[in-house]
Coordinates of C-alpha atoms (C1' of nucleotides) in Angstrom, one line a residue:
Chain A
M222 CA -73.2 -78.6 -144.4
K223 CA -74.0 -78.5 -148.1
P224 CA -72.6 -75.5 -150.1
Y225 CA -74.8 -72.5 -150.3
Y226 CA -76.1 -72.6 -153.8
I227 CA -77.3 -69.3 -155.2
T228 CA -78.5 -68.4 -158.7
T229 CA -79.9 -65.4 -160.4
A230 CA -82.2 -65.0 -163.4
I231 CA -80.3 -65.4 -166.6
D232 CA -80.5 -62.3 -168.7
Y233 CA -81.9 -62.3 -172.2
T234 CA -79.2 -61.3 -174.6
N235 CA -81.3 -59.2 -176.9
A236 CA -80.3 -55.8 -175.4
A237 CA -77.7 -54.3 -173.2
P238 CA -77.9 -54.6 -169.4
H239 CA -79.9 -52.0 -167.4
I240 CA -79.8 -51.1 -163.8
G241 CA -82.3 -53.8 -162.8
H242 CA -79.9 -56.5 -164.1
A243 CA -77.1 -54.9 -162.2
Y244 CA -79.2 -54.8 -159.0
E245 CA -80.1 -58.4 -159.1
K246 CA -76.5 -59.7 -159.7
V247 CA -75.1 -57.4 -157.1
L248 CA -77.7 -58.6 -154.6
A249 CA -76.8 -62.2 -155.3
D250 CA -73.1 -61.4 -155.1
V251 CA -73.5 -59.7 -151.8
M252 CA -75.3 -62.7 -150.4
A253 CA -72.7 -65.1 -151.8
R254 CA -69.9 -63.1 -150.2
F255 CA -71.8 -62.9 -147.0
Q256 CA -72.4 -66.6 -146.8
R257 CA -68.7 -67.2 -147.5
L258 CA -67.8 -65.0 -144.6
T259 CA -70.0 -67.1 -142.3
G260 CA -67.7 -69.9 -143.2
R261 CA -70.0 -71.6 -145.6
E262 CA -68.9 -73.0 -149.0
V263 CA -70.7 -71.1 -151.8
Y264 CA -71.6 -71.8 -155.4
F265 CA -72.8 -68.7 -157.2
L266 CA -74.3 -69.3 -160.7
T267 CA -75.4 -66.6 -163.1
G268 CA -75.5 -66.3 -166.8
V269 CA -77.4 -65.4 -170.0
D270 CA -80.4 -66.7 -171.8
Q271 CA -79.4 -66.7 -175.5
H272 CA -81.9 -68.5 -177.6
G273 CA -85.3 -67.5 -179.0
Q274 CA -87.1 -65.6 -181.7
K275 CA -86.0 -62.1 -180.7
V276 CA -82.4 -62.9 -180.9
Q277 CA -82.9 -64.7 -184.2
K278 CA -84.6 -61.7 -185.7
S279 CA -82.1 -59.2 -184.4
A280 CA -79.2 -61.2 -185.8
E281 CA -81.0 -61.5 -189.1
K282 CA -81.5 -57.7 -189.2
M283 CA -77.8 -57.2 -188.6
G284 CA -76.8 -59.8 -191.1
I285 CA -74.8 -61.9 -188.6
S286 CA -75.3 -65.3 -187.1
P287 CA -77.3 -65.6 -183.9
Q288 CA -74.3 -66.9 -182.1
E289 CA -72.2 -63.9 -183.2
F290 CA -75.0 -61.6 -182.1
V291 CA -75.5 -63.2 -178.6
D292 CA -71.7 -63.3 -178.1
G293 CA -71.6 -59.6 -178.6
V294 CA -74.4 -58.8 -176.2
T295 CA -73.1 -61.4 -173.7
E296 CA -69.8 -59.6 -173.6
K297 CA -71.6 -56.5 -172.3
F298 CA -73.0 -58.4 -169.4
T299 CA -69.7 -60.1 -168.5
A300 CA -67.9 -56.8 -168.7
L301 CA -70.4 -55.2 -166.4
W302 CA -70.2 -58.1 -163.9
S303 CA -66.4 -57.8 -163.9
R304 CA -66.6 -54.1 -163.4
L305 CA -69.1 -54.3 -160.5
G306 CA -67.2 -57.1 -158.8
V307 CA -69.9 -59.7 -159.4
D308 CA -67.9 -62.7 -158.7
Y309 CA -69.6 -65.9 -159.8
D310 CA -68.4 -69.5 -159.7
G311 CA -70.5 -70.8 -162.6
W312 CA -71.5 -69.1 -165.9
A313 CA -74.8 -70.3 -167.4
A314 CA -74.9 -69.5 -171.1
T315 CA -77.7 -71.4 -172.7
T316 CA -75.9 -71.9 -175.9
D317 CA -73.3 -73.9 -174.0
E318 CA -73.2 -77.4 -175.5
K319 CA -73.2 -78.9 -172.0
H320 CA -76.4 -77.1 -171.2
K321 CA -78.1 -78.2 -174.4
R322 CA -77.3 -81.8 -173.8
V323 CA -78.8 -81.7 -170.3
V324 CA -81.9 -79.9 -171.6
Q325 CA -82.3 -82.7 -174.1
A326 CA -81.6 -85.4 -171.6
A327 CA -84.3 -83.9 -169.3
L328 CA -86.8 -83.6 -172.1
Q329 CA -86.1 -87.2 -173.0
K330 CA -86.6 -88.3 -169.4
L331 CA -89.9 -86.5 -169.3
K332 CA -91.0 -88.1 -172.6
D333 CA -90.0 -91.5 -171.4
C334 CA -92.3 -91.2 -168.4
G335 CA -95.2 -90.0 -170.4
Q336 CA -95.1 -86.3 -169.4
L337 CA -95.0 -85.0 -173.0
Y338 CA -97.4 -85.4 -175.9
T339 CA -98.2 -83.8 -179.2
A340 CA -101.3 -82.0 -180.2
K341 CA -102.6 -79.9 -183.0
T342 CA -104.0 -76.5 -182.4
K343 CA -105.6 -74.0 -184.6
G344 CA -104.8 -70.4 -184.4
F345 CA -104.5 -67.1 -186.3
Y346 CA -101.0 -66.6 -187.5
S347 CA -99.4 -63.3 -188.6
E348 CA -96.7 -63.8 -191.2
R349 CA -95.3 -60.4 -190.7
A350 CA -95.0 -60.7 -186.9
E351 CA -94.2 -64.4 -187.1
Q352 CA -96.4 -65.1 -184.2
F353 CA -99.9 -66.4 -183.3
L354 CA -102.4 -63.7 -182.4
T355 CA -104.8 -63.9 -179.6
D356 CA -108.1 -62.2 -178.9
K357 CA -106.3 -59.4 -177.3
E358 CA -105.0 -58.3 -180.7
R359 CA -108.4 -58.2 -182.3
L360 CA -110.0 -54.9 -183.1
E361 CA -113.5 -54.1 -182.0
D362 CA -115.0 -55.5 -185.2
G363 CA -113.3 -58.8 -184.6
T364 CA -110.6 -58.4 -187.3
F365 CA -106.9 -58.0 -186.8
G366 CA -105.3 -54.6 -187.5
E367 CA -103.2 -53.8 -190.6
E368 CA -100.0 -53.8 -188.7
W369 CA -100.2 -57.6 -188.5
G370 CA -100.2 -58.0 -192.3
T371 CA -101.9 -61.1 -193.7
V372 CA -103.4 -63.1 -190.9
T373 CA -104.4 -66.7 -191.7
E374 CA -105.9 -69.4 -189.6
I375 CA -103.5 -72.3 -189.5
E376 CA -103.3 -75.6 -187.8
E377 CA -100.0 -76.4 -186.1
E378 CA -98.7 -79.4 -184.3
N379 CA -96.6 -78.9 -181.1
W380 CA -95.3 -80.8 -178.1
Y381 CA -96.9 -80.2 -174.7
F382 CA -95.9 -80.8 -171.2
K383 CA -98.5 -82.1 -168.8
L384 CA -98.4 -79.1 -166.5
G385 CA -102.0 -79.3 -165.5
E386 CA -101.5 -82.7 -164.0
H387 CA -99.4 -81.3 -161.2
V388 CA -101.3 -78.1 -160.3
E389 CA -102.9 -79.8 -157.3
W390 CA -99.5 -81.0 -156.0
L391 CA -98.1 -77.5 -156.4
R392 CA -100.9 -75.9 -154.5
A393 CA -100.4 -78.2 -151.6
F394 CA -96.7 -77.8 -151.8
I395 CA -96.9 -74.0 -151.6
Q396 CA -99.4 -74.0 -148.8
S397 CA -97.3 -76.4 -146.7
H398 CA -94.0 -74.6 -147.5
P399 CA -94.3 -70.9 -146.6
D400 CA -90.6 -70.5 -147.0
F401 CA -90.7 -71.4 -150.7
I402 CA -91.2 -67.7 -151.7
T403 CA -89.6 -64.7 -150.0
P404 CA -91.1 -62.3 -149.3
A405 CA -94.2 -64.2 -148.3
F406 CA -96.7 -61.7 -149.6
R407 CA -96.0 -62.8 -153.1
T408 CA -97.4 -66.2 -152.3
A409 CA -101.0 -65.0 -152.6
D410 CA -100.4 -64.0 -156.2
V411 CA -99.1 -67.4 -157.0
L412 CA -102.1 -69.2 -155.5
N413 CA -104.3 -66.9 -157.3
A414 CA -102.6 -67.6 -160.6
L415 CA -103.0 -71.3 -160.0
E416 CA -106.7 -70.8 -159.3
N417 CA -107.1 -69.1 -162.7
S418 CA -104.8 -71.4 -164.7
G419 CA -107.5 -73.9 -165.4
G420 CA -105.1 -76.7 -165.4
Q421 CA -103.7 -75.9 -168.8
D422 CA -100.7 -77.7 -170.2
L423 CA -97.6 -76.0 -171.5
C424 CA -96.5 -75.8 -175.1
I425 CA -92.8 -76.5 -175.2
S426 CA -91.9 -76.5 -178.8
R427 CA -91.8 -74.4 -182.0
P428 CA -91.5 -75.8 -185.5
V429 CA -88.0 -75.3 -186.8
E430 CA -89.4 -73.4 -189.9
R431 CA -90.6 -70.7 -187.5
L432 CA -87.8 -70.8 -184.9
S433 CA -84.4 -72.3 -185.6
W434 CA -82.4 -70.7 -182.9
G435 CA -83.1 -73.1 -180.1
I436 CA -82.4 -76.5 -178.7
P437 CA -83.7 -79.3 -180.9
L438 CA -86.1 -81.8 -179.3
P439 CA -84.1 -85.0 -179.0
F440 CA -87.0 -87.2 -180.1
D441 CA -88.5 -85.0 -182.8
E442 CA -86.2 -83.1 -185.2
R443 CA -89.0 -81.1 -186.6
F444 CA -89.1 -78.9 -183.4
V445 CA -86.9 -76.9 -181.2
N446 CA -87.6 -76.4 -177.5
Y447 CA -89.3 -73.2 -176.7
V448 CA -88.4 -70.9 -173.8
W449 CA -88.9 -72.4 -170.4
F450 CA -87.1 -75.7 -170.4
D451 CA -84.2 -74.1 -172.2
A452 CA -83.9 -71.2 -169.7
L453 CA -85.1 -72.7 -166.3
V454 CA -83.1 -75.9 -166.6
N455 CA -79.9 -73.8 -166.4
Y456 CA -80.3 -73.9 -162.6
I457 CA -79.7 -77.6 -162.6
S458 CA -77.8 -78.2 -165.8
F459 CA -74.9 -76.0 -164.6
A460 CA -75.1 -77.6 -161.2
G461 CA -74.3 -81.0 -162.7
Y462 CA -77.7 -82.5 -163.1
L463 CA -77.8 -85.5 -165.5
S464 CA -74.1 -84.8 -166.4
E465 CA -73.5 -88.5 -166.8
E466 CA -76.4 -89.0 -169.2
A467 CA -75.3 -85.9 -171.1
G468 CA -71.7 -86.9 -171.2
N469 CA -70.6 -83.7 -169.5
A470 CA -67.2 -83.7 -167.7
D471 CA -65.9 -81.3 -165.1
M472 CA -69.3 -80.4 -163.7
P473 CA -70.2 -79.7 -160.0
V474 CA -71.5 -82.7 -158.1
F475 CA -75.2 -82.1 -158.3
A476 CA -76.1 -84.0 -155.1
R477 CA -73.9 -81.7 -153.2
L478 CA -75.3 -78.5 -154.5
W479 CA -79.0 -79.2 -154.9
P480 CA -81.5 -77.9 -153.8
A481 CA -80.7 -74.2 -154.5
D482 CA -80.8 -72.1 -151.4
A483 CA -81.8 -69.1 -153.4
H484 CA -83.0 -68.4 -156.8
V485 CA -82.8 -64.6 -156.9
I486 CA -85.3 -63.3 -159.4
G487 CA -87.4 -60.3 -160.2
K488 CA -91.1 -60.1 -159.5
D489 CA -91.8 -60.1 -163.2
I490 CA -90.7 -63.6 -163.7
L491 CA -92.2 -65.1 -160.6
I492 CA -95.5 -66.0 -162.2
P493 CA -95.8 -68.2 -164.1
A494 CA -92.2 -69.2 -164.8
H495 CA -90.5 -69.6 -161.4
A496 CA -93.4 -70.3 -159.1
I497 CA -95.4 -72.5 -161.3
Y498 CA -93.5 -74.0 -164.3
W499 CA -90.2 -74.5 -162.6
P500 CA -91.4 -76.4 -159.5
I501 CA -93.7 -78.5 -161.6
M502 CA -91.0 -79.3 -164.0
L503 CA -88.8 -80.4 -161.2
H504 CA -91.6 -82.4 -159.6
A505 CA -92.3 -84.1 -163.0
L506 CA -88.6 -85.0 -163.2
G507 CA -88.9 -86.8 -159.9
F508 CA -87.6 -84.2 -157.5
S509 CA -89.2 -84.5 -154.0
D510 CA -90.7 -81.7 -152.0
E511 CA -87.5 -81.4 -150.0
E512 CA -85.6 -80.9 -153.2
M513 CA -87.4 -77.8 -154.2
P514 CA -85.4 -74.6 -154.4
K515 CA -86.2 -71.4 -152.6
L516 CA -87.2 -68.2 -154.4
I517 CA -86.0 -64.7 -153.4
V518 CA -88.2 -62.2 -155.3
H519 CA -86.9 -58.7 -155.6
G520 CA -88.7 -55.6 -156.7
W521 CA -88.0 -53.1 -159.4
W522 CA -86.2 -49.8 -159.6
N523 CA -88.6 -47.1 -160.7
I524 CA -87.7 -43.7 -162.0
R525 CA -89.8 -41.1 -160.3
G526 CA -92.4 -43.6 -159.5
K527 CA -92.6 -44.8 -163.1
K528 CA -91.5 -48.1 -164.5
M529 CA -88.3 -48.1 -166.4
S530 CA -89.0 -48.9 -170.0
K531 CA -87.6 -48.3 -173.5
S532 CA -90.7 -46.6 -174.6
L533 CA -90.5 -44.0 -171.8
G534 CA -86.8 -43.6 -172.6
N535 CA -85.8 -43.7 -169.0
V536 CA -83.7 -46.8 -169.0
V537 CA -80.7 -46.3 -166.8
D538 CA -77.3 -47.7 -168.0
P539 CA -75.4 -49.1 -165.0
Q540 CA -72.1 -48.5 -166.8
N541 CA -72.8 -44.7 -166.9
V542 CA -73.8 -44.8 -163.2
S543 CA -70.7 -46.6 -162.2
D544 CA -68.6 -44.1 -164.3
I545 CA -70.0 -41.4 -162.1
F546 CA -70.4 -43.0 -158.7
T547 CA -67.7 -45.7 -159.0
P548 CA -68.6 -49.4 -159.1
E549 CA -68.5 -49.7 -155.3
G550 CA -70.6 -46.5 -155.0
L551 CA -73.2 -48.1 -157.2
R552 CA -73.1 -51.4 -155.3
F553 CA -73.5 -49.5 -152.0
Y554 CA -76.4 -47.4 -153.3
L555 CA -78.3 -50.3 -154.8
M556 CA -78.1 -52.3 -151.5
R557 CA -78.6 -49.3 -149.3
D558 CA -81.8 -47.9 -150.9
M559 CA -83.9 -50.9 -151.6
A560 CA -85.8 -52.9 -149.1
T561 CA -85.4 -56.4 -150.6
G562 CA -88.6 -57.5 -152.2
Y563 CA -90.2 -54.1 -152.6
D564 CA -89.8 -51.5 -155.3
A565 CA -87.7 -48.5 -154.9
D566 CA -87.1 -45.2 -156.6
L567 CA -83.8 -44.7 -158.4
S568 CA -82.7 -41.2 -157.5
E569 CA -79.5 -39.5 -158.5
E570 CA -79.8 -37.2 -155.5
R571 CA -79.9 -40.2 -153.2
M572 CA -76.9 -41.7 -155.0
E573 CA -75.0 -38.6 -154.3
I574 CA -75.9 -38.6 -150.7
A575 CA -75.1 -42.2 -150.3
Y576 CA -71.7 -41.6 -151.8
N577 CA -70.7 -38.2 -150.5
K578 CA -72.3 -38.2 -147.1
E579 CA -72.3 -41.9 -146.1
L580 CA -69.3 -43.4 -147.9
A581 CA -67.0 -40.3 -148.1
G582 CA -68.1 -38.2 -145.2
G583 CA -69.0 -41.0 -142.8
L584 CA -66.9 -44.0 -143.4
G585 CA -64.0 -42.7 -145.6
N586 CA -63.4 -39.7 -143.5
L587 CA -63.5 -41.7 -140.3
L588 CA -60.7 -43.9 -141.6
N589 CA -58.8 -41.0 -142.8
R590 CA -59.0 -38.9 -139.6
S591 CA -58.3 -42.0 -137.4
L592 CA -55.2 -43.1 -139.3
S593 CA -54.0 -39.5 -139.7
M594 CA -54.0 -38.9 -136.0
A595 CA -52.3 -42.2 -135.3
Q596 CA -49.6 -41.3 -137.8
K597 CA -49.3 -37.8 -136.5
Y598 CA -49.1 -38.6 -132.8
R599 CA -47.7 -42.1 -132.7
S600 CA -46.1 -42.7 -136.1
G601 CA -48.8 -45.2 -136.8
V602 CA -47.9 -47.5 -134.0
L603 CA -50.7 -48.8 -131.8
A604 CA -50.3 -49.5 -128.2
V605 CA -52.7 -51.5 -126.1
S606 CA -53.5 -49.2 -123.2
A607 CA -54.7 -49.8 -119.7
Y608 CA -56.9 -46.7 -119.9
D609 CA -60.6 -47.2 -120.0
D610 CA -63.8 -45.3 -119.4
E611 CA -67.5 -45.3 -120.2
I612 CA -67.1 -43.7 -123.6
H613 CA -64.6 -46.4 -124.7
Q614 CA -66.8 -49.2 -123.2
A615 CA -69.8 -47.8 -125.1
L616 CA -68.0 -48.0 -128.4
R617 CA -66.8 -51.6 -127.8
Q618 CA -70.3 -52.5 -126.7
T619 CA -71.8 -51.1 -129.9
V620 CA -69.4 -53.0 -132.0
A621 CA -70.1 -56.2 -130.1
D622 CA -73.9 -55.7 -130.2
T623 CA -73.9 -54.8 -133.9
V624 CA -72.4 -58.1 -135.2
P625 CA -75.3 -60.4 -134.3
R626 CA -77.9 -57.9 -135.4
Y627 CA -76.1 -57.4 -138.7
L628 CA -75.8 -61.2 -139.2
E629 CA -79.5 -61.6 -138.5
K630 CA -80.5 -58.9 -141.0
M631 CA -78.2 -60.2 -143.7
Q632 CA -79.3 -63.8 -143.3
T633 CA -82.9 -62.7 -143.9
W634 CA -82.0 -60.7 -147.0
Q635 CA -82.6 -57.3 -145.2
I636 CA -79.4 -55.9 -146.6
H637 CA -80.4 -52.3 -146.2
Q638 CA -81.0 -52.9 -142.5
G639 CA -77.7 -54.7 -142.2
I640 CA -76.0 -51.6 -143.6
E641 CA -77.9 -49.4 -141.2
E642 CA -76.6 -51.5 -138.3
V643 CA -73.0 -51.1 -139.4
W644 CA -73.6 -47.4 -139.9
K645 CA -74.5 -47.1 -136.2
I646 CA -70.9 -48.0 -135.5
V647 CA -69.6 -45.5 -138.1
F648 CA -71.6 -42.8 -136.6
Q649 CA -70.7 -43.6 -133.0
A650 CA -67.0 -43.8 -133.9
N651 CA -67.2 -40.3 -135.4
Q652 CA -68.9 -39.1 -132.3
F653 CA -66.3 -40.9 -130.2
V654 CA -63.6 -38.7 -131.8
D655 CA -65.4 -35.6 -130.8
L656 CA -66.1 -36.9 -127.3
T657 CA -62.5 -38.0 -126.6
A658 CA -60.8 -35.3 -128.6
P659 CA -57.5 -37.1 -129.2
F660 CA -56.2 -33.9 -130.8
K661 CA -56.4 -32.3 -127.4
L662 CA -55.0 -35.3 -125.6
A663 CA -52.0 -35.2 -127.9
K664 CA -51.0 -31.9 -126.4
D665 CA -50.8 -33.2 -122.9
S666 CA -48.1 -35.9 -122.2
E667 CA -49.9 -37.0 -119.1
Q668 CA -52.8 -38.2 -121.3
A669 CA -50.6 -40.6 -123.2
A670 CA -52.3 -43.8 -122.1
R671 CA -55.7 -42.3 -122.8
L672 CA -54.6 -41.2 -126.3
D673 CA -53.3 -44.7 -127.0
S674 CA -56.6 -46.1 -126.0
V675 CA -58.6 -43.8 -128.3
L676 CA -56.4 -44.5 -131.3
Y677 CA -56.6 -48.2 -130.7
H678 CA -60.3 -48.2 -130.3
L679 CA -60.7 -46.3 -133.6
A680 CA -58.4 -48.7 -135.5
E681 CA -60.0 -51.8 -134.1
T682 CA -63.5 -50.4 -134.7
L683 CA -62.6 -49.7 -138.3
L684 CA -61.3 -53.1 -138.8
H685 CA -64.5 -54.6 -137.6
V686 CA -66.4 -52.4 -140.0
S687 CA -64.2 -53.4 -142.9
V688 CA -65.1 -57.0 -142.3
L689 CA -68.8 -56.4 -141.9
L690 CA -69.1 -54.4 -145.1
T691 CA -67.0 -56.8 -147.2
P692 CA -70.0 -58.4 -148.8
I693 CA -71.3 -55.1 -149.9
I694 CA -68.2 -53.1 -150.9
P695 CA -65.4 -55.7 -151.1
Q696 CA -62.7 -53.6 -152.7
A697 CA -63.1 -50.6 -150.5
C698 CA -63.0 -52.9 -147.4
A699 CA -59.8 -54.6 -148.7
K700 CA -58.3 -51.1 -149.1
M701 CA -59.4 -50.2 -145.6
R702 CA -57.6 -53.3 -144.3
E703 CA -54.5 -52.4 -146.3
Q704 CA -54.4 -49.0 -144.7
I705 CA -55.0 -50.5 -141.3
G706 CA -52.2 -52.9 -142.1
W707 CA -54.1 -56.0 -141.3
V708 CA -54.5 -59.0 -143.6
M709 CA -57.6 -61.1 -143.3
P710 CA -56.4 -64.7 -142.6
E711 CA -57.5 -67.4 -144.9
G712 CA -60.8 -68.8 -143.7
F713 CA -61.6 -65.9 -141.5
T714 CA -65.3 -65.7 -140.6
F715 CA -67.7 -63.4 -138.8
A716 CA -67.3 -65.7 -135.8
D717 CA -63.7 -64.7 -135.6
L718 CA -64.6 -61.1 -135.1
H719 CA -63.7 -60.2 -131.5
W720 CA -62.2 -57.2 -129.9
G721 CA -58.4 -57.3 -129.9
L722 CA -57.5 -58.4 -133.5
L723 CA -54.9 -55.7 -133.6
K724 CA -51.9 -56.4 -131.3
D725 CA -49.8 -54.2 -129.2
G726 CA -47.2 -52.5 -131.4
H727 CA -49.3 -52.9 -134.5
Q728 CA -48.1 -50.7 -137.4
L729 CA -50.7 -48.7 -139.3
N730 CA -50.2 -47.4 -142.8
Q731 CA -50.6 -44.0 -144.3
P732 CA -54.2 -42.8 -144.9
V733 CA -55.4 -42.5 -148.5
P734 CA -58.9 -41.2 -149.1
L735 CA -61.1 -44.2 -149.5
F736 CA -64.0 -42.5 -151.3
P737 CA -62.7 -39.3 -152.8
R738 CA -65.5 -36.8 -152.6
L739 CA -67.4 -36.4 -155.9
E740 CA -67.9 -33.0 -157.3
L741 CA -71.1 -33.4 -159.3
P742 CA -72.8 -30.9 -161.6
V743 CA -75.9 -29.5 -159.9
A744 CA -79.0 -31.2 -161.2
E745 CA -81.6 -29.2 -163.1
Chain B
rG1063 C1' -114.0 -55.9 -161.5
rG1064 C1' -110.6 -59.4 -158.7
rC1065 C1' -105.9 -59.9 -156.1
rA1066 C1' -101.5 -57.8 -154.1
rA1067 C1' -98.3 -53.7 -152.4
rG1068 C1' -98.1 -49.0 -150.5
rG1069 C1' -100.5 -44.3 -148.2
rU1070 C1' -96.0 -42.1 -141.4
rA1071 C1' -92.2 -35.0 -140.4
rG1072 C1' -91.0 -30.2 -146.5
rC1073 C1' -88.5 -34.6 -149.4
rU1074 C1' -86.8 -40.0 -149.3
rC1075 C1' -88.2 -43.7 -146.2
rA1076 C1' -87.6 -46.9 -141.2
rG1077 C1' -90.5 -48.9 -137.4
rU1078 C1' -93.6 -50.9 -133.1
rG1079 C1' -100.2 -53.6 -129.6
rG1080 C1' -98.6 -49.7 -124.6
rU1081 C1' -94.3 -44.3 -121.2
rU1082 C1' -92.8 -37.9 -125.1
rA1083 C1' -93.7 -42.3 -133.2
rG1084 C1' -87.9 -42.6 -135.5
rA1085 C1' -83.5 -41.9 -139.3
rG1086 C1' -81.3 -39.5 -143.4
rC1087 C1' -81.6 -35.2 -146.5
rG1088 C1' -83.1 -30.1 -146.8
rG1089 C1' -83.9 -25.7 -143.5
rG1090 C1' -82.5 -22.9 -138.8
rG1091 C1' -78.8 -22.3 -134.6
rG1092 C1' -74.2 -23.7 -132.3
rC1093 C1' -69.3 -26.4 -131.2
rU1094 C1' -64.8 -28.3 -133.1
rU1095 C1' -60.1 -28.7 -136.1
rC1096 C1' -57.8 -34.9 -136.2
rA1097 C1' -59.9 -35.4 -141.2
rU1098 C1' -62.0 -36.1 -147.9
rA1099 C1' -64.9 -27.6 -146.7
rA1100 C1' -65.3 -33.8 -143.6
rG1101 C1' -67.3 -34.4 -138.0
rC1102 C1' -70.3 -33.5 -133.5
rC1103 C1' -74.5 -31.1 -130.8
rC1104 C1' -79.4 -28.6 -130.6
rU1105 C1' -83.7 -27.7 -133.7
rA1106 C1' -89.4 -30.7 -137.2
rG1107 C1' -94.7 -30.2 -132.4
rG1108 C1' -96.3 -34.9 -138.1
rU1109 C1' -104.7 -36.0 -136.2
rC1110 C1' -98.8 -42.4 -138.5
rG1111 C1' -104.9 -41.7 -145.7
rG1112 C1' -110.5 -41.4 -143.7
rG1113 C1' -114.3 -43.8 -140.6
rA1114 C1' -116.0 -47.7 -137.4
rG1115 C1' -114.8 -51.9 -134.3
rU1116 C1' -111.8 -55.4 -131.0
rU1117 C1' -108.8 -54.0 -126.6
rC1118 C1' -107.5 -51.4 -120.2
rG1119 C1' -104.8 -49.3 -124.5
rA1120 C1' -103.8 -49.1 -131.8
rU1121 C1' -100.0 -45.9 -136.2
rC1122 C1' -99.2 -51.2 -135.8
rC1123 C1' -105.2 -56.3 -135.2
rU1124 C1' -110.5 -56.6 -137.8
rC1125 C1' -114.1 -54.4 -141.2
rC1126 C1' -115.7 -50.5 -144.6
rC1127 C1' -114.2 -46.4 -147.6
rC1128 C1' -110.7 -43.1 -150.4
rC1129 C1' -106.0 -42.4 -153.2
rC1130 C1' -101.7 -44.4 -155.8
rU1131 C1' -98.9 -48.5 -158.1
rG1132 C1' -98.5 -53.4 -160.1
rC1133 C1' -100.6 -58.1 -161.8
rC1134 C1' -104.8 -60.5 -163.6
rA1135 C1' -109.6 -60.3 -166.0

RNA sequence: GGCAAGGUAGCUCAGUGGUUAGAGCGGGGGCUUCAUAAGCCCUAGGUCGGGAGUUCGAUCCUCCCCCCUGCCA
């Protein structure tokens, strides 16, 4: 089976990462880790989009080079990923020379097969804003406002990509491939946009006088490439596409990885970039319908129903949140509270509940009380017991039933539902302690076999949970297994999960609170 | 104006063409002591936005309307 190739959007290095960036990368990381635990090889690519006008301007303002500027911002992203345990295999930075060479090779390829052409267009250009203005910017009397400074009509030559030529193909492709976009309801928007596009071509260049911070067109030094080829091509350039033509060494074998199993993106860049430009670019480069990637479109985190934005001043810094709720607390919350594809509300109250009630009180406390009793009554040594009854059977049954349900939810990106499935085990295990009351059994030596059985069931159940939750909270799960005293064998997969992983005489370790309860100041 | 997504218990949200529509939180009552003042049990009578239709039967299907959000114009 080919490796599972998963990518995320590459983030624009003009500002520090916010919670939406964090969500997307954690989501992809969770899926990457999940796929690995199904036994599949995985290649997880993420990165940063570093070129463009905004970066050039910001760097100028600070009096440093664009490269210095983007290096600084990039570090904030990589630091965050490291902190949140986003564990990628490939890093796509668009100023990487290897990437630039592939972009140029791809553009050359398109030019050679007649997909690119030059044209002159007239437009109203604002010196101050360094951009062309459209009718949207016009005031009611037809003039442009003072904020634009002097606006002059100029004629400019640029390179264009024959996008319009492929619109019909794309429409047919989308209609015949309902799995192209997940969730499916987004497809209607795409078909709509195609309807309204009017078959327009795509401008892919900017004159170097206006934009120097970009990848030069290989066949026309007067221009640099603008936006889409630069950014979208990362999905193939860092997967090894055209690495021979570009003279790139040590790249993945493209034929093994492609097509991507999941481009994880936000709903804001579905149209037109990922659902229209990208498949058409691939199609024009000669990719077949079977070689088209799949899109996983996630929603946004809102703040009290409002969009997060700089102007509203409600942008949430994931570093701050992980300071308070711990990195794994944040990972858990982000996966727990969003139904993939839809929007969700970011709520500090919910975060606290997720941490203190679910992680600390539910899972962490279950581990703690189970190990504590095993230490207290049996010095941490488990014994396989002949005792059995309906309560014990029911717990084993729940564990066994949960695994396939969990796998199904996770495979279809319903992470929050996968978590819910696992929590049914956590809940039942806590209930199991109350029903079996091992602390009472311990007082009666005639109940020894029964007590052994209870302690064994708790440890084995927790071990299962620690495997199932590994994609979501990998570090906490590793700690759980440390305390249980069980090392996950190399190459262990979900298929290897079966009752009886812990052997007779297994030695458990001392309990240490997994998620120390957080004392948070009361919100206003 | 067009398109899309929502409108379900006080709050945040699951969910399904069919016996009494669910969870968490909050609130109220109880049990327990192994545990991170954690856990477990009981407790919500909510016209599943409104109306019409299809159906033996709809919260879930169709149509119309209203409200909110997003995108486009």
